Amino acid sequence: MAIERTFSIIKPDATARNLTGAVNAMIERAGLRIVAQKRVLISRDQAETFYAVHRQRPFFRELVEFMISGPVVVQVLEGENAIAAYRDLMGATDPAQAAPGTIRKVFAKSIGENSVHGSDAADTAGREIAQFFAGNDIVG
Ligand code: ATP
Ligand code: MG
């Protein structure tokens, strides 16, 4: 297995409930290393670019409004097989379907307000990291 990097967002529903540290503790307990992190308000343009793949979906407007509704914590996570490992740790998109012990099972409020994002493949991880971090912002 290779050491990979993936992109994570702690979403506004989680920052609003002061859960950044609790989510980070689960990330670290799972063996992933937080190698870059910042708390930001993202613009509408940034949110629309980030979720452009979902532009035609019925929930797109709601998703963008949610992602700009409060601060988020954007992160780069590093570890063995990090992309799949973090998807496993996050759990299913809908918290009702998420496995016990996953971040979404423990913290998510709904399929929309589901606490975390994680990249779904190596190409998206690279693109998403580059949208928010310069190379020298990431210290592994
Ligand atoms: P993410 O991309 O945020 O990591 P995901 O890969 O599990 O989540 P996607 O299918 O990529 O799920 O959906 C992106 C995001 O859009 C979801 O995380 C959720 O916030 C929102 N979303 C997805 N489906 C719905 C829905 N049916 N209703 C409302 N919001 C939704
Ligand atoms: Mg996705």
Tab-separated table of N, CA and C and ligand atoms in Angstrom:
chain	number	residue	atom	x	y	z
A	1	MET	N	0.837	-1.212	0.000
A	1	MET	CA	0.000	0.000	0.000
A	1	MET	C	0.867	1.255	0.000
A	2	ALA	N	0.370	2.260	-0.677
A	2	ALA	CA	1.160	3.478	-0.819
A	2	ALA	C	0.694	4.550	0.172
A	3	ILE	N	1.628	5.435	0.528
A	3	ILE	CA	1.255	6.628	1.291
A	3	ILE	C	0.598	7.599	0.322
A	4	GLU	N	-0.611	7.997	0.650
A	4	GLU	CA	-1.391	8.908	-0.201
A	4	GLU	C	-1.778	10.137	0.601
A	5	ARG	N	-2.247	11.155	-0.157
A	5	ARG	CA	-2.880	12.319	0.476
A	5	ARG	C	-4.314	12.438	-0.034
A	6	THR	N	-5.194	12.849	0.868
A	6	THR	CA	-6.574	13.108	0.472
A	6	THR	C	-7.002	14.454	1.032
A	7	PHE	N	-8.081	14.989	0.460
A	7	PHE	CA	-8.594	16.287	0.875
A	7	PHE	C	-9.851	16.082	1.708
A	8	SER	N	-9.929	16.797	2.820
A	8	SER	CA	-11.066	16.688	3.740
A	8	SER	C	-11.644	18.067	4.011
A	9	ILE	N	-12.943	18.119	4.201
A	9	ILE	CA	-13.590	19.333	4.723
A	9	ILE	C	-14.429	18.938	5.934
A	10	ILE	N	-14.216	19.644	7.039
A	10	ILE	CA	-15.150	19.579	8.160
A	10	ILE	C	-16.205	20.651	7.871
A	11	LYS	N	-17.439	20.204	7.646
A	11	LYS	CA	-18.482	21.065	7.072
A	11	LYS	C	-19.134	21.968	8.135
A	12	PRO	N	-19.921	22.972	7.682
A	12	PRO	CA	-20.479	23.968	8.627
A	12	PRO	C	-21.334	23.388	9.753
A	13	ASP	N	-22.032	22.290	9.524
A	13	ASP	CA	-22.848	21.742	10.626
A	13	ASP	C	-21.961	21.268	11.775
A	14	ALA	N	-20.752	20.809	11.439
A	14	ALA	CA	-19.824	20.317	12.466
A	14	ALA	C	-19.091	21.471	13.140
A	15	THR	N	-18.636	22.462	12.366
A	15	THR	CA	-17.942	23.589	13.020
A	15	THR	C	-18.918	24.343	13.921
A	16	ALA	N	-20.197	24.440	13.514
A	16	ALA	CA	-21.204	25.149	14.323
A	16	ALA	C	-21.385	24.488	15.679
A	17	ARG	N	-21.189	23.170	15.728
A	17	ARG	CA	-21.352	22.438	17.000
A	17	ARG	C	-20.011	22.236	17.717
A	18	ASN	N	-18.977	22.961	17.246
A	18	ASN	CA	-17.660	22.941	17.909
A	18	ASN	C	-17.065	21.528	17.910
A	19	LEU	N	-17.185	20.842	16.768
A	19	LEU	CA	-16.759	19.448	16.687
A	19	LEU	C	-15.425	19.251	15.949
A	20	THR	N	-14.716	20.340	15.645
A	20	THR	CA	-13.461	20.185	14.893
A	20	THR	C	-12.503	19.228	15.606
A	21	GLY	N	-12.311	19.439	16.890
A	21	GLY	CA	-11.376	18.588	17.628
A	21	GLY	C	-11.846	17.144	17.715
A	22	ALA	N	-13.150	16.959	17.876
A	22	ALA	CA	-13.694	15.595	17.975
A	22	ALA	C	-13.524	14.847	16.654
A	23	VAL	N	-13.753	15.545	15.534
A	23	VAL	CA	-13.551	14.913	14.221
A	23	VAL	C	-12.063	14.624	14.030
A	24	ASN	N	-11.217	15.601	14.376
A	24	ASN	CA	-9.778	15.387	14.208
A	24	ASN	C	-9.279	14.214	15.053
A	25	ALA	N	-9.845	14.036	16.225
A	25	ALA	CA	-9.432	12.907	17.064
A	25	ALA	C	-9.765	11.582	16.380
A	26	MET	N	-10.923	11.514	15.714
A	26	MET	CA	-11.280	10.281	14.999
A	26	MET	C	-10.336	10.050	13.820
A	27	ILE	N	-9.991	11.147	13.131
A	27	ILE	CA	-9.061	11.048	11.993
A	27	ILE	C	-7.714	10.493	12.474
A	28	GLU	N	-7.206	11.060	13.551
A	28	GLU	CA	-5.881	10.647	14.040
A	28	GLU	C	-5.916	9.229	14.608
A	29	ARG	N	-7.013	8.893	15.259
A	29	ARG	CA	-7.156	7.532	15.822
A	29	ARG	C	-7.165	6.491	14.700
A	30	ALA	N	-7.652	6.900	13.527
A	30	ALA	CA	-7.699	5.980	12.382
A	30	ALA	C	-6.339	5.861	11.690
A	31	GLY	N	-5.336	6.584	12.191
A	31	GLY	CA	-3.989	6.451	11.629
A	31	GLY	C	-3.685	7.433	10.517
A	32	LEU	N	-4.587	8.391	10.305
A	32	LEU	CA	-4.320	9.421	9.295
A	32	LEU	C	-3.699	10.640	9.988
A	33	ARG	N	-2.798	11.312	9.235
A	33	ARG	CA	-2.049	12.450	9.779
A	33	ARG	C	-2.577	13.717	9.113
A	34	ILE	N	-2.907	14.742	9.914
A	34	ILE	CA	-3.377	16.022	9.368
A	34	ILE	C	-2.136	16.839	9.020
A	35	VAL	N	-1.817	16.949	7.717
A	35	VAL	CA	-0.555	17.589	7.307
A	35	VAL	C	-0.763	19.021	6.817
A	36	ALA	N	-2.022	19.469	6.727
A	36	ALA	CA	-2.345	20.877	6.456
A	36	ALA	C	-3.774	21.084	6.923
A	37	GLN	N	-4.051	22.294	7.421
A	37	GLN	CA	-5.401	22.554	7.932
A	37	GLN	C	-5.614	24.055	8.050
A	38	LYS	N	-6.788	24.541	7.617
A	38	LYS	CA	-7.155	25.933	7.921
A	38	LYS	C	-8.670	26.071	7.971
A	39	ARG	N	-9.099	27.016	8.826
A	39	ARG	CA	-10.528	27.300	8.988
A	39	ARG	C	-10.841	28.520	8.139
A	40	VAL	N	-11.795	28.382	7.244
A	40	VAL	CA	-12.095	29.447	6.276
A	40	VAL	C	-13.603	29.520	6.025
A	41	LEU	N	-14.018	30.689	5.520
A	41	LEU	CA	-15.353	30.815	4.926
A	41	LEU	C	-15.142	30.708	3.430
A	42	ILE	N	-15.785	29.778	2.767
A	42	ILE	CA	-15.581	29.676	1.324
A	42	ILE	C	-16.623	30.515	0.593
A	43	SER	N	-16.235	31.022	-0.560
A	43	SER	CA	-17.132	31.869	-1.350
A	43	SER	C	-18.099	30.990	-2.146
A	44	ARG	N	-19.145	31.613	-2.633
A	44	ARG	CA	-20.092	30.892	-3.495
A	44	ARG	C	-19.363	30.309	-4.720
A	45	ASP	N	-18.491	31.109	-5.317
A	45	ASP	CA	-17.721	30.648	-6.483
A	45	ASP	C	-16.889	29.407	-6.148
A	46	GLN	N	-16.212	29.461	-5.018
A	46	GLN	CA	-15.387	28.310	-4.602
A	46	GLN	C	-16.248	27.072	-4.386
A	47	ALA	N	-17.413	27.242	-3.750
A	47	ALA	CA	-18.295	26.095	-3.485
A	47	ALA	C	-18.832	25.522	-4.788
A	48	GLU	N	-19.211	26.398	-5.718
A	48	GLU	CA	-19.755	25.920	-7.001
A	48	GLU	C	-18.679	25.196	-7.809
A	49	THR	N	-17.452	25.707	-7.765
A	49	THR	CA	-16.345	25.039	-8.458
A	49	THR	C	-16.066	23.691	-7.814
A	50	PHE	N	-16.027	23.687	-6.491
A	50	PHE	CA	-15.672	22.475	-5.759
A	50	PHE	C	-16.651	21.344	-6.056
A	51	TYR	N	-17.956	21.671	-6.086
A	51	TYR	CA	-18.988	20.645	-6.286
A	51	TYR	C	-19.554	20.691	-7.710
A	52	ALA	N	-18.770	21.171	-8.671
A	52	ALA	CA	-19.249	21.332	-10.060
A	52	ALA	C	-19.816	20.034	-10.635
A	53	VAL	N	-19.277	18.892	-10.220
A	53	VAL	CA	-19.741	17.602	-10.736
A	53	VAL	C	-21.224	17.385	-10.415
A	54	HIS	N	-21.733	18.080	-9.393
A	54	HIS	CA	-23.140	17.908	-8.985
A	54	HIS	C	-24.044	19.030	-9.491
A	55	ARG	N	-23.542	19.867	-10.412
A	55	ARG	CA	-24.282	21.060	-10.860
A	55	ARG	C	-25.713	20.748	-11.313
A	56	GLN	N	-25.910	19.610	-11.962
A	56	GLN	CA	-27.237	19.277	-12.501
A	56	GLN	C	-28.129	18.552	-11.491
A	57	ARG	N	-27.610	18.258	-10.325
A	57	ARG	CA	-28.397	17.477	-9.340
A	57	ARG	C	-29.404	18.396	-8.647
A	58	PRO	N	-30.548	17.862	-8.233
A	58	PRO	CA	-31.590	18.699	-7.608
A	58	PRO	C	-31.140	19.354	-6.303
A	59	PHE	N	-30.152	18.759	-5.637
A	59	PHE	CA	-29.719	19.302	-4.348
A	59	PHE	C	-28.577	20.306	-4.475
A	60	PHE	N	-28.176	20.662	-5.715
A	60	PHE	CA	-26.966	21.482	-5.890
A	60	PHE	C	-27.073	22.838	-5.174
A	61	ARG	N	-28.198	23.535	-5.352
A	61	ARG	CA	-28.346	24.866	-4.745
A	61	ARG	C	-28.262	24.773	-3.221
A	62	GLU	N	-28.996	23.799	-2.692
A	62	GLU	CA	-29.016	23.564	-1.233
A	62	GLU	C	-27.606	23.245	-0.726
A	63	LEU	N	-26.876	22.447	-1.495
A	63	LEU	CA	-25.517	22.059	-1.115
A	63	LEU	C	-24.599	23.280	-1.064
A	64	VAL	N	-24.684	24.128	-2.090
A	64	VAL	CA	-23.834	25.326	-2.118
A	64	VAL	C	-24.207	26.266	-0.972
A	65	GLU	N	-25.498	26.490	-0.758
A	65	GLU	CA	-25.930	27.370	0.347
A	65	GLU	C	-25.411	26.846	1.686
A	66	PHE	N	-25.486	25.542	1.865
A	66	PHE	CA	-24.997	24.936	3.108
A	66	PHE	C	-23.499	25.146	3.269
A	67	MET	N	-22.738	24.915	2.214
A	67	MET	CA	-21.277	24.973	2.329
A	67	MET	C	-20.753	26.388	2.574
A	68	ILE	N	-21.583	27.413	2.247
A	68	ILE	CA	-21.156	28.801	2.502
A	68	ILE	C	-21.858	29.387	3.739
A	69	SER	N	-22.611	28.563	4.460
A	69	SER	CA	-23.429	29.068	5.568
A	69	SER	C	-22.624	29.318	6.846
A	70	GLY	N	-21.403	28.875	6.888
A	70	GLY	CA	-20.574	29.062	8.080
A	70	GLY	C	-19.167	28.575	7.798
A	71	PRO	N	-18.286	28.702	8.790
A	71	PRO	CA	-16.904	28.287	8.569
A	71	PRO	C	-16.774	26.787	8.309
A	72	VAL	N	-15.771	26.465	7.503
A	72	VAL	CA	-15.387	25.070	7.289
A	72	VAL	C	-13.909	24.937	7.647
A	73	VAL	N	-13.473	23.714	7.896
A	73	VAL	CA	-12.047	23.451	8.096
A	73	VAL	C	-11.598	22.575	6.933
A	74	VAL	N	-10.715	23.135	6.101
A	74	VAL	CA	-10.183	22.360	4.972
A	74	VAL	C	-8.866	21.738	5.408
A	75	GLN	N	-8.649	20.501	4.981
A	75	GLN	CA	-7.518	19.724	5.487
A	75	GLN	C	-6.903	18.857	4.396
A	76	VAL	N	-5.632	18.577	4.571
A	76	VAL	CA	-4.987	17.515	3.801
A	76	VAL	C	-4.618	16.414	4.790
A	77	LEU	N	-5.051	15.195	4.487
A	77	LEU	CA	-4.764	14.038	5.335
A	77	LEU	C	-3.798	13.120	4.611
A	78	GLU	N	-2.862	12.563	5.340
A	78	GLU	CA	-1.842	11.698	4.747
A	78	GLU	C	-1.806	10.369	5.487
A	79	GLY	N	-1.617	9.306	4.729
A	79	GLY	CA	-1.483	7.997	5.359
A	79	GLY	C	-1.557	6.902	4.317
A	80	GLU	N	-1.421	5.673	4.804
A	80	GLU	CA	-1.517	4.513	3.910
A	80	GLU	C	-2.915	4.442	3.335
A	81	ASN	N	-2.995	4.432	1.985
A	81	ASN	CA	-4.299	4.246	1.351
A	81	ASN	C	-5.292	5.308	1.834
A	82	ALA	N	-4.812	6.553	1.988
A	82	ALA	CA	-5.579	7.595	2.698
A	82	ALA	C	-6.944	7.878	2.067
A	83	ILE	N	-7.040	7.794	0.753
A	83	ILE	CA	-8.304	8.172	0.102
A	83	ILE	C	-9.410	7.204	0.514
A	84	ALA	N	-9.157	5.917	0.351
A	84	ALA	CA	-10.163	4.914	0.730
A	84	ALA	C	-10.319	4.838	2.248
A	85	ALA	N	-9.207	4.986	2.966
A	85	ALA	CA	-9.277	4.891	4.438
A	85	ALA	C	-10.181	5.989	4.987
A	86	TYR	N	-10.065	7.206	4.432
A	86	TYR	CA	-10.893	8.297	4.952
A	86	TYR	C	-12.351	8.119	4.522
A	87	ARG	N	-12.587	7.640	3.299
A	87	ARG	CA	-13.984	7.361	2.897
A	87	ARG	C	-14.608	6.344	3.860
A	88	ASP	N	-13.847	5.323	4.231
A	88	ASP	CA	-14.359	4.326	5.182
A	88	ASP	C	-14.669	4.970	6.533
A	89	LEU	N	-13.757	5.819	6.991
A	89	LEU	CA	-13.947	6.467	8.291
A	89	LEU	C	-15.146	7.411	8.270
A	90	MET	N	-15.376	8.097	7.141
A	90	MET	CA	-16.508	9.029	7.027
A	90	MET	C	-17.842	8.296	7.118
A	91	GLY	N	-17.956	7.160	6.461
A	91	GLY	CA	-19.227	6.449	6.379
A	91	GLY	C	-20.069	6.946	5.209
A	92	ALA	N	-21.219	6.303	5.032
A	92	ALA	CA	-22.082	6.602	3.886
A	92	ALA	C	-22.571	8.049	3.920
A	93	THR	N	-22.869	8.578	2.715
A	93	THR	CA	-23.339	9.964	2.568
A	93	THR	C	-24.524	10.237	3.501
A	94	ASP	N	-25.474	9.315	3.529
A	94	ASP	CA	-26.657	9.446	4.393
A	94	ASP	C	-26.331	8.821	5.753
A	95	PRO	N	-26.321	9.611	6.819
A	95	PRO	CA	-25.928	9.054	8.126
A	95	PRO	C	-26.802	7.879	8.560
A	96	ALA	N	-28.035	7.826	8.072
A	96	ALA	CA	-28.909	6.697	8.420
A	96	ALA	C	-28.361	5.382	7.858
A	97	GLN	N	-27.578	5.481	6.779
A	97	GLN	CA	-26.989	4.291	6.154
A	97	GLN	C	-25.546	4.051	6.609
A	98	ALA	N	-24.986	4.963	7.390
A	98	ALA	CA	-23.557	4.891	7.729
A	98	ALA	C	-23.304	3.820	8.795
A	99	ALA	N	-22.157	3.176	8.690
A	99	ALA	CA	-21.798	2.105	9.632
A	99	ALA	C	-21.503	2.690	11.017
A	100	PRO	N	-21.748	1.883	12.064
A	100	PRO	CA	-21.433	2.325	13.430
A	100	PRO	C	-19.959	2.731	13.548
A	101	GLY	N	-19.707	3.794	14.300
A	101	GLY	CA	-18.338	4.224	14.542
A	101	GLY	C	-17.772	5.143	13.487
A	102	THR	N	-18.509	5.373	12.403
A	102	THR	CA	-18.031	6.297	11.370
A	102	THR	C	-18.375	7.736	11.775
A	103	ILE	N	-17.631	8.687	11.195
A	103	ILE	CA	-17.838	10.102	11.550
A	103	ILE	C	-19.285	10.512	11.269
A	104	ARG	N	-19.811	10.107	10.106
A	104	ARG	CA	-21.173	10.532	9.772
A	104	ARG	C	-22.204	9.854	10.673
A	105	LYS	N	-21.968	8.606	11.047
A	105	LYS	CA	-22.899	7.950	11.966
A	105	LYS	C	-22.912	8.665	13.306
A	106	VAL	N	-21.733	9.048	13.762
A	106	VAL	CA	-21.622	9.650	15.093
A	106	VAL	C	-22.126	11.095	15.096
A	107	PHE	N	-21.819	11.866	14.030
A	107	PHE	CA	-22.039	13.317	14.106
A	107	PHE	C	-23.026	13.901	13.093
A	108	ALA	N	-23.241	13.269	11.925
A	108	ALA	CA	-24.007	13.953	10.864
A	108	ALA	C	-25.459	14.134	11.251
A	109	LYS	N	-26.048	15.231	10.747
A	109	LYS	CA	-27.443	15.548	11.068
A	109	LYS	C	-28.400	14.999	10.014
A	110	SER	N	-27.949	14.949	8.751
A	110	SER	CA	-28.821	14.536	7.639
A	110	SER	C	-27.950	14.238	6.429
A	111	ILE	N	-28.586	13.782	5.341
A	111	ILE	CA	-27.819	13.497	4.121
A	111	ILE	C	-27.162	14.768	3.571
A	112	GLY	N	-27.762	15.921	3.813
A	112	GLY	CA	-27.173	17.185	3.346
A	112	GLY	C	-26.127	17.691	4.331
A	113	GLU	N	-26.525	17.784	5.602
A	113	GLU	CA	-25.626	18.307	6.642
A	113	GLU	C	-24.881	17.126	7.255
A	114	ASN	N	-23.885	16.645	6.504
A	114	ASN	CA	-23.282	15.370	6.873
A	114	ASN	C	-21.820	15.482	7.325
A	115	SER	N	-21.486	16.653	7.864
A	115	SER	CA	-20.302	16.865	8.727
A	115	SER	C	-18.937	16.845	8.051
A	116	VAL	N	-18.726	15.976	7.062
A	116	VAL	CA	-17.399	15.888	6.445
A	116	VAL	C	-17.498	15.599	4.942
A	117	HIS	N	-16.468	16.045	4.245
A	117	HIS	CA	-16.224	15.657	2.849
A	117	HIS	C	-14.894	14.938	2.779
A	118	GLY	N	-14.785	13.973	1.868
A	118	GLY	CA	-13.490	13.371	1.555
A	118	GLY	C	-13.410	13.068	0.076
A	119	SER	N	-12.238	13.259	-0.505
A	119	SER	CA	-12.045	12.991	-1.937
A	119	SER	C	-12.398	11.549	-2.265
A	120	ASP	N	-12.891	11.332	-3.491
A	120	ASP	CA	-13.324	9.974	-3.862
A	120	ASP	C	-12.334	9.232	-4.754
A	121	ALA	N	-11.248	9.887	-5.198
A	121	ALA	CA	-10.268	9.215	-6.070
A	121	ALA	C	-8.992	10.055	-6.107
A	122	ALA	N	-7.917	9.464	-6.640
A	122	ALA	CA	-6.620	10.155	-6.641
A	122	ALA	C	-6.667	11.450	-7.458
A	123	ASP	N	-7.354	11.426	-8.607
A	123	ASP	CA	-7.361	12.644	-9.435
A	123	ASP	C	-8.151	13.761	-8.757
A	124	THR	N	-9.295	13.422	-8.150
A	124	THR	CA	-10.059	14.470	-7.456
A	124	THR	C	-9.304	14.956	-6.218
A	125	ALA	N	-8.626	14.065	-5.525
A	125	ALA	CA	-7.845	14.480	-4.351
A	125	ALA	C	-6.812	15.530	-4.750
A	126	GLY	N	-6.087	15.272	-5.821
A	126	GLY	CA	-5.065	16.214	-6.276
A	126	GLY	C	-5.663	17.564	-6.641
A	127	ARG	N	-6.774	17.526	-7.345
A	127	ARG	CA	-7.432	18.771	-7.768
A	127	ARG	C	-7.976	19.541	-6.566
A	128	GLU	N	-8.600	18.833	-5.636
A	128	GLU	CA	-9.209	19.489	-4.477
A	128	GLU	C	-8.143	20.087	-3.558
A	129	ILE	N	-7.051	19.362	-3.337
A	129	ILE	CA	-5.960	19.903	-2.513
A	129	ILE	C	-5.438	21.187	-3.145
A	130	ALA	N	-5.243	21.167	-4.465
A	130	ALA	CA	-4.684	22.341	-5.157
A	130	ALA	C	-5.639	23.526	-5.149
A	131	GLN	N	-6.950	23.256	-4.985
A	131	GLN	CA	-7.901	24.380	-4.928
A	131	GLN	C	-7.716	25.195	-3.643
A	132	PHE	N	-7.214	24.568	-2.588
A	132	PHE	CA	-7.163	25.247	-1.288
A	132	PHE	C	-5.770	25.401	-0.692
A	133	PHE	N	-4.777	24.648	-1.165
A	133	PHE	CA	-3.450	24.708	-0.541
A	133	PHE	C	-2.352	24.812	-1.591
A	134	ALA	N	-1.355	25.658	-1.310
A	134	ALA	CA	-0.128	25.672	-2.095
A	134	ALA	C	0.781	24.566	-1.557
A	135	GLY	N	1.680	24.090	-2.416
A	135	GLY	CA	2.550	22.969	-2.026
A	135	GLY	C	3.268	23.204	-0.720
A	136	ASN	N	3.739	24.444	-0.509
A	136	ASN	CA	4.523	24.691	0.718
A	136	ASN	C	3.660	24.960	1.946
A	137	ASP	N	2.308	24.878	1.792
A	137	ASP	CA	1.410	24.913	2.963
A	137	ASP	C	1.268	23.525	3.581
A	138	ILE	N	1.770	22.509	2.893
A	138	ILE	CA	1.557	21.128	3.323
A	138	ILE	C	2.878	20.573	3.837
A	139	VAL	N	2.881	20.216	5.112
A	139	VAL	CA	4.118	19.705	5.718
A	139	VAL	C	3.851	18.304	6.265
A	140	GLY	N	4.401	17.322	5.582
A	140	GLY	CA	4.117	15.935	5.953
A	140	GLY	C	5.048	15.425	7.036
B	1	ATP	P1	-18.770	14.468	-0.279
B	1	ATP	O1	-18.522	14.666	-1.775
B	1	ATP	O2	-19.239	15.729	0.417
B	1	ATP	O3	-17.596	13.822	0.390
B	1	ATP	P2	-20.198	12.034	-0.832
B	1	ATP	O4	-19.099	11.767	-1.801
B	1	ATP	O5	-20.483	11.015	0.209
B	1	ATP	O6	-19.974	13.423	-0.089
B	1	ATP	P3	-21.809	13.009	-3.019
B	1	ATP	O7	-22.730	12.139	-3.777
B	1	ATP	O8	-20.505	13.416	-3.649
B	1	ATP	O9	-21.556	12.315	-1.601
B	1	ATP	O10	-22.631	14.298	-2.599
B	1	ATP	C1	-21.953	15.491	-2.230
B	1	ATP	C2	-22.675	16.132	-1.071
B	1	ATP	O11	-23.935	16.598	-1.520
B	1	ATP	C3	-23.018	15.190	0.091
B	1	ATP	O12	-21.975	15.012	0.990
B	1	ATP	C4	-24.174	15.919	0.737
B	1	ATP	O13	-23.710	16.990	1.562
B	1	ATP	C5	-24.894	16.492	-0.467
B	1	ATP	N1	-25.979	15.609	-0.906
B	1	ATP	C6	-25.858	14.434	-1.575
B	1	ATP	N2	-27.050	13.881	-1.813
B	1	ATP	C7	-27.967	14.734	-1.286
B	1	ATP	C8	-29.384	14.745	-1.192
B	1	ATP	N3	-30.118	13.752	-1.703
B	1	ATP	N4	-29.972	15.796	-0.578
B	1	ATP	C9	-29.251	16.803	-0.066
B	1	ATP	N5	-27.903	16.872	-0.114
B	1	ATP	C10	-27.261	15.852	-0.710
B	2	MG	MG	-18.447	13.220	-3.255
